[in-house]
Every structure is written in C-alpha cells, then in structure tokens.
CSV table of C-alpha atoms in Angstrom, one decimal:
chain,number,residue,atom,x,y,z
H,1,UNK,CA,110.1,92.0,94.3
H,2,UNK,CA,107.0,93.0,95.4
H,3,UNK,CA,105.1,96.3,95.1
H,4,UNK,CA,102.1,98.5,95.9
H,5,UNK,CA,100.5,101.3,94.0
H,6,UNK,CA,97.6,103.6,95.4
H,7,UNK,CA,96.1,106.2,93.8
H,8,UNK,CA,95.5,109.0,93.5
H,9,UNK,CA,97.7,110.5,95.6
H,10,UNK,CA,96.0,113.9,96.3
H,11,UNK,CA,92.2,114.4,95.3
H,12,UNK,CA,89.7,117.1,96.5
H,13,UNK,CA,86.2,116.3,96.8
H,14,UNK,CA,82.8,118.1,97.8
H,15,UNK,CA,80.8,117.0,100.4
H,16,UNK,CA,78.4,114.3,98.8
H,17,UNK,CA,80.6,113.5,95.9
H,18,UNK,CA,82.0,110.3,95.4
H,19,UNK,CA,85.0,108.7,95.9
H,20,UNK,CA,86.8,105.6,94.3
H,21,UNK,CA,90.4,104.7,95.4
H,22,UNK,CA,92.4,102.1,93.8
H,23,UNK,CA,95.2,100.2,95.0
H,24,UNK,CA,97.4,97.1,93.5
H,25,UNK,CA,100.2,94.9,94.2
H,26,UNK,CA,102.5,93.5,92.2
H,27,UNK,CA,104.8,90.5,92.7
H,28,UNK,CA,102.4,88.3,95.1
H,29,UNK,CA,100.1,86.3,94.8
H,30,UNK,CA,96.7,86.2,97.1
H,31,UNK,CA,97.9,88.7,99.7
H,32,UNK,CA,95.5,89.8,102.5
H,33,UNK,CA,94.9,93.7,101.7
H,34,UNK,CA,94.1,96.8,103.9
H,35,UNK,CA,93.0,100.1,104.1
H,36,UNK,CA,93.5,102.4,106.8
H,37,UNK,CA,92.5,105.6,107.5
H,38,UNK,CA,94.9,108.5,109.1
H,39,UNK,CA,93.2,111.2,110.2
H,40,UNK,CA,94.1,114.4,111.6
H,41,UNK,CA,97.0,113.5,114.6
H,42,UNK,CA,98.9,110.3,113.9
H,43,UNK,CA,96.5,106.8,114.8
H,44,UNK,CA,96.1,104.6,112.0
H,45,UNK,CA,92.4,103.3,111.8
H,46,UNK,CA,91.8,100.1,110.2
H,47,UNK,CA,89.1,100.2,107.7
H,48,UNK,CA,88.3,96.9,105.9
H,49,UNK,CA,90.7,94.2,104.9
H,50,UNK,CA,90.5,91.1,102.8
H,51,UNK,CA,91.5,87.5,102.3
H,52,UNK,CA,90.8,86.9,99.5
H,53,UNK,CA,88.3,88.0,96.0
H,54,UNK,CA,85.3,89.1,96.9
H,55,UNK,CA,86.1,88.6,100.7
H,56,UNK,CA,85.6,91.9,102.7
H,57,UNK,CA,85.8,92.7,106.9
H,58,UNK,CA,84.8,96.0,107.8
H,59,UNK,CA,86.4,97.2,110.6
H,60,UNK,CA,84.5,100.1,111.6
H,61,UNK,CA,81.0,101.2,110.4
H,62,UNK,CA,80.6,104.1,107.8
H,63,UNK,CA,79.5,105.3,104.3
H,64,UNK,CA,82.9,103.7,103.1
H,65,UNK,CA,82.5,100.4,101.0
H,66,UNK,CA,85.4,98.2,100.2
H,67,UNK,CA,86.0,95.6,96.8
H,68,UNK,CA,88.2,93.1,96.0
H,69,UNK,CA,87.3,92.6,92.4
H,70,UNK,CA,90.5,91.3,91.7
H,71,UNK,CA,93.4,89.2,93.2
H,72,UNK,CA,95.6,91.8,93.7
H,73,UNK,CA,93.1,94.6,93.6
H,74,UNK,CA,91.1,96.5,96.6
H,75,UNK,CA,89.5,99.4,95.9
H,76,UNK,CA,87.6,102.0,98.3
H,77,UNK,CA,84.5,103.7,97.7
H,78,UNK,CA,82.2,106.0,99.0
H,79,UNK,CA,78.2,107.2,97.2
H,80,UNK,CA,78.3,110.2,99.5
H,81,UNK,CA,81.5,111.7,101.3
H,82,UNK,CA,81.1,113.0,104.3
H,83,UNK,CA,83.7,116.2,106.0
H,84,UNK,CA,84.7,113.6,108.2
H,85,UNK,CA,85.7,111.3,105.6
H,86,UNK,CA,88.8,113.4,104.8
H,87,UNK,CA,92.4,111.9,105.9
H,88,UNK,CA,95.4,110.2,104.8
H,89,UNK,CA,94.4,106.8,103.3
H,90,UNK,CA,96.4,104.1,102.9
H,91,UNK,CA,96.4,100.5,101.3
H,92,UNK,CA,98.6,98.1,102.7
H,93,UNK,CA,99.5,94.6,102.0
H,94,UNK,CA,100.8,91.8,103.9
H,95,UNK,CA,102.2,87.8,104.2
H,96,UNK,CA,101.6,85.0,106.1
H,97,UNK,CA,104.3,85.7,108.4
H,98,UNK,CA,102.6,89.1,109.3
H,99,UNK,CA,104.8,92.1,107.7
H,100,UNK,CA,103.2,95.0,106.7
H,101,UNK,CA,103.7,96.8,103.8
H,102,UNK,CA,102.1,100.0,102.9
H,103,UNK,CA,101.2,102.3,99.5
H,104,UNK,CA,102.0,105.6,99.6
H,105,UNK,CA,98.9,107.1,100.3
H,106,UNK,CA,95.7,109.0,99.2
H,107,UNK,CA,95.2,112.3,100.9
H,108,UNK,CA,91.9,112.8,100.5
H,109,UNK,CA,90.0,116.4,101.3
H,110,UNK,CA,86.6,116.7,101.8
H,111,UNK,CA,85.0,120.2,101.3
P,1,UNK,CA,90.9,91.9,120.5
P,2,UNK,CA,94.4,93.4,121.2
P,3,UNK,CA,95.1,97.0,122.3
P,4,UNK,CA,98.1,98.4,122.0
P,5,UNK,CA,99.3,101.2,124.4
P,6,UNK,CA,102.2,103.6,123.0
P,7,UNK,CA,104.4,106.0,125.2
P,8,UNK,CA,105.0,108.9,125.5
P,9,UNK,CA,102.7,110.8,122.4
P,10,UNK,CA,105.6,113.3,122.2
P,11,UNK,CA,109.4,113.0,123.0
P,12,UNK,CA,112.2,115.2,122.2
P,13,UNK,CA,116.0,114.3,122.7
P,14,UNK,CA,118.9,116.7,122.0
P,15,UNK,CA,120.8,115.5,118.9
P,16,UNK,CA,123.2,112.5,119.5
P,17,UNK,CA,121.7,111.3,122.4
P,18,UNK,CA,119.1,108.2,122.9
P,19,UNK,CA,115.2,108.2,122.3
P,20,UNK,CA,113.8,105.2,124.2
P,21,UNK,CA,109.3,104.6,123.3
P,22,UNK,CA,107.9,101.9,124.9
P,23,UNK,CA,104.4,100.1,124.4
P,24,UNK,CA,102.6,97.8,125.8
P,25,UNK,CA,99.9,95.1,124.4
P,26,UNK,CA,97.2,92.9,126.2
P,27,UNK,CA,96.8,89.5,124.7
P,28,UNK,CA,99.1,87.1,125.3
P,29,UNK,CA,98.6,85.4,122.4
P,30,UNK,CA,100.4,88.4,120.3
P,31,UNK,CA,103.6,87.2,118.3
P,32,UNK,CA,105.0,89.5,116.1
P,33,UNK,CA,105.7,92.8,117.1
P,34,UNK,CA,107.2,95.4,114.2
P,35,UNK,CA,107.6,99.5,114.4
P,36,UNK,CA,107.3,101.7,111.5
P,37,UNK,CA,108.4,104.8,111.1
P,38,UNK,CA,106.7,107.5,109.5
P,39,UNK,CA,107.9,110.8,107.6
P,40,UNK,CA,105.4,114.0,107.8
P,41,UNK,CA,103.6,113.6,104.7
P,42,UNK,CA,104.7,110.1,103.8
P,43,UNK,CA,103.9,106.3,104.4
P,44,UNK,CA,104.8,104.6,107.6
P,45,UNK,CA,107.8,102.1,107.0
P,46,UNK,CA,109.0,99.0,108.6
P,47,UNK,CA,112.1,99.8,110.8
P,48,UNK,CA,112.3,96.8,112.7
P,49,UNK,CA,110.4,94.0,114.5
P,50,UNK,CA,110.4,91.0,116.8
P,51,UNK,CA,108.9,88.1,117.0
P,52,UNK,CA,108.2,86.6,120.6
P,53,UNK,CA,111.3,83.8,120.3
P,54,UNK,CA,114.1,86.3,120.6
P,55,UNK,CA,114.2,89.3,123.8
P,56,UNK,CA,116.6,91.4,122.0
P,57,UNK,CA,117.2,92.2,118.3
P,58,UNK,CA,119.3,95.5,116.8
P,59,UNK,CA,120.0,97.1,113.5
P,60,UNK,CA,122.6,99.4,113.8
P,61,UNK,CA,121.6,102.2,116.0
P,62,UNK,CA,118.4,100.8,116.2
P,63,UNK,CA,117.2,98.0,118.7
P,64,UNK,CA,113.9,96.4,120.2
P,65,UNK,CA,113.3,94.5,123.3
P,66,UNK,CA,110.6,92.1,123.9
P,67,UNK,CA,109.2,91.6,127.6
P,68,UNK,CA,106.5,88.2,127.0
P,69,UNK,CA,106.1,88.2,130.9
P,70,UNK,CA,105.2,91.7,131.1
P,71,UNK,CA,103.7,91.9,128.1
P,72,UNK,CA,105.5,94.9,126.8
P,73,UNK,CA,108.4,96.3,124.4
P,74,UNK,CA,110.4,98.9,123.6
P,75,UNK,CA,112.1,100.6,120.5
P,76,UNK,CA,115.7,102.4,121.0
P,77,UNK,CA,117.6,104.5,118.9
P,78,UNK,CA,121.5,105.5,119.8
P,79,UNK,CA,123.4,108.4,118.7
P,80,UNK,CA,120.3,110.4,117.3
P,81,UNK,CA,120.2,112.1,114.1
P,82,UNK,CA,118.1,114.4,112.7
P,83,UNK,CA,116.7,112.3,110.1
P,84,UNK,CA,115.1,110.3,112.8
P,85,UNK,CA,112.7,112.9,113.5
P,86,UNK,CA,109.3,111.4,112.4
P,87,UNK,CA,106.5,109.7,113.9
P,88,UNK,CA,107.2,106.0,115.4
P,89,UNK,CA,104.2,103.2,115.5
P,90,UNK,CA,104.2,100.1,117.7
P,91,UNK,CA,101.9,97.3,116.6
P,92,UNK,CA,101.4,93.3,117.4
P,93,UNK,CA,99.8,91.1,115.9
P,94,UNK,CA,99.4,86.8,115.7
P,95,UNK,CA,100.9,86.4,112.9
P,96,UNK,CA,99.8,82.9,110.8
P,97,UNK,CA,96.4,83.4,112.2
P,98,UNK,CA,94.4,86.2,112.1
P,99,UNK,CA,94.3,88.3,109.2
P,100,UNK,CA,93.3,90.9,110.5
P,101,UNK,CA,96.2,92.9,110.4
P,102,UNK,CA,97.9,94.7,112.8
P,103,UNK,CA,97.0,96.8,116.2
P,104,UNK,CA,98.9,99.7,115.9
P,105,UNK,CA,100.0,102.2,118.8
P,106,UNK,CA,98.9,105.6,118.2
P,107,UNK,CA,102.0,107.2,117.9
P,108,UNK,CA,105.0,108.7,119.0
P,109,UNK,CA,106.8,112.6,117.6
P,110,UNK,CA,110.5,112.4,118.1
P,111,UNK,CA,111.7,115.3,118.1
P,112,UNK,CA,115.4,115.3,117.1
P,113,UNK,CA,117.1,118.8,118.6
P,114,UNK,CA,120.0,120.0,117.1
C-alpha cells in the first residue's frame, strides 16, 4: 500500500534562517505531489505541486522554493523565513483518479 | 479556476443529532468532489467523496449529496458522536485532467455537544 512521510514534524526557526522540509512516498510510482500551507484558522493554501522530476507550479508567490529531485521526493525550502512563513505544512500525494492523500504535517514556527 | 464556497464556518449540534455543511463550487466542469476531515493538531483525512455520476452516496452515518444543476453538495452525519468533532473540508476538482489538485473549502468546526 501506499505511504507518505514528512518531516520534521515540529521545528522552530528564527526569522531569516532557513528551512528544508522533506517529504516521500512510498508504494507509487510518478504521483503528482503537493504542499500546502495551513495557517492560523483552518484554509488550506496550495503552495506548489508537481508532475513529475524536476517539474514545479507555484501556486502562490513567496520566498518558498519547491524541488522534485526525485520521483517520489518533493522537498520545500526557504533562504530566508519570514514570521509569516509559520504554519502547519503539509505534503500531499495523489492518483489519476483525483484522491488526495496527505502526510502528517510539519508545524513550522517562525520566531 | 474553481472556487469553492463552504458553509457555515462554525456549527454546533447537541450530541446524537444531525450536522448537515453544505458547499458550493463554480465551474461546471468539476467532477470529483471528496470531504476530509481534520483532527485539531492532525492531517485532514478522506471521509468520503463523489464523483458527478451518482446524486447520493453513504457510509454508515455518513452521506453526501451531489446537486450538478445547482452546482452544489452537501456532507451529513446522523446520530452525532463526539468523535466527530473536528474540522470538515469540501473540495472539487476535474479529476484526469488538471493536476493541479484540489480547491478546498475553507472549513467547517463541528462542534459535537454532549
């Protein structure tokens, strides 16, 4: 069967630091992969996603930087984080038939 | 690009009776519509979905209703418990097309009272 990982789960960082979250799946192969972002409230803000290696959509612009270096690999980034950049972060995964499927999450504070 | 509208923000219902969210969505061309649920501190899970050849479809005390003409649908959950207290997301999408993922909703608290 199939499964995510995300990590970390819990990091805080100061303001201009830099961030690197990695996600994988397991049990798929070429998967279109997400990252959203969940700020404080509920919404769920799509970041980038990607259809393949090297293949990224950015969603919304910001000092975040996505990478697919990898088949089943999507990693986020940032040179410089912001205050604003903290949230709930989530990787996701999904098939052709258009299920979601998320990682358990990065809760990221920015201080 | 598709919006998804999501109602009401907040809804609290006295334990064992029904919570009914609705949502609505703006293109037509939309074809799969799931909810996820969400735990405080936790990662929103598929509950259910439907896809726009069937008007009904239920899981237990869990159903969804699809409304193509009016372009909207609705989650409902019977006999409420209080582990369905969490936060409820609509989304749609066009599944086999875009990969762009899905629209979410932004969200509904149910509120499960004892």
């Amino acid at each position: 069967s199939q499964t995510i990982h995300q990590w970390p789960a819990t990091l805080v960082q100061p303001v201009g630091s830099p961030l690197s979250l990695e996600c994988t799946v397991e049990g798929t192969s070429n998967p279109n992969l997400y990252w959203y972002r969940q700020a404080a409230g509920r919404g769920l803000q799509l970041l980038f996603y990607s259809v393949g290696i090297g293949q990224i959509s950015s969603e919304v612009p910001q000092n975040l930087s996505a990478s697919r270096p990898q088949d089943r690999q999507f990693i986020l980034s940032s040179k410089k984080l912001l205050l604003s950049d903290s949230g709930f972060y989530l990787c996701a995964w999904s098939i052709y038939t258009g299920e979601l499927f998320f990682g358990e999450g990065s809760r990221l504070t920015v201080l | 690009g598709e919006n998804v509208e999501q109602h009401p923000s907040t809804l609290s219902v006295q334990e064992g009776d029904s919570a009914v969210i609705k949502c609505t969505y703006s293109d037509s061309a939309s074809n799969y519509f799931p909810w996820y649920k969400q735990e405080l501190g936790k990662r929103p899970q598929l509950i259910i979905d439907i896809r726009s050849n069937v008007g009904e479809k239920k899981d237990q005390r869990i159903a969804v209703t699809l409304n193509k003409t009016a372009k909207h649908f609705s989650l409902h959950i019977t006999e409420t418990q209080p582990e369905d207290s969490a936060v409820y997301f609509c989304a749609a999408s066009y599944s086999g097309g875009g990969a762009d993922g899905l629209t979410f909703g932004k969200g509904t608290h149910l509120i499960i009272q004892p």
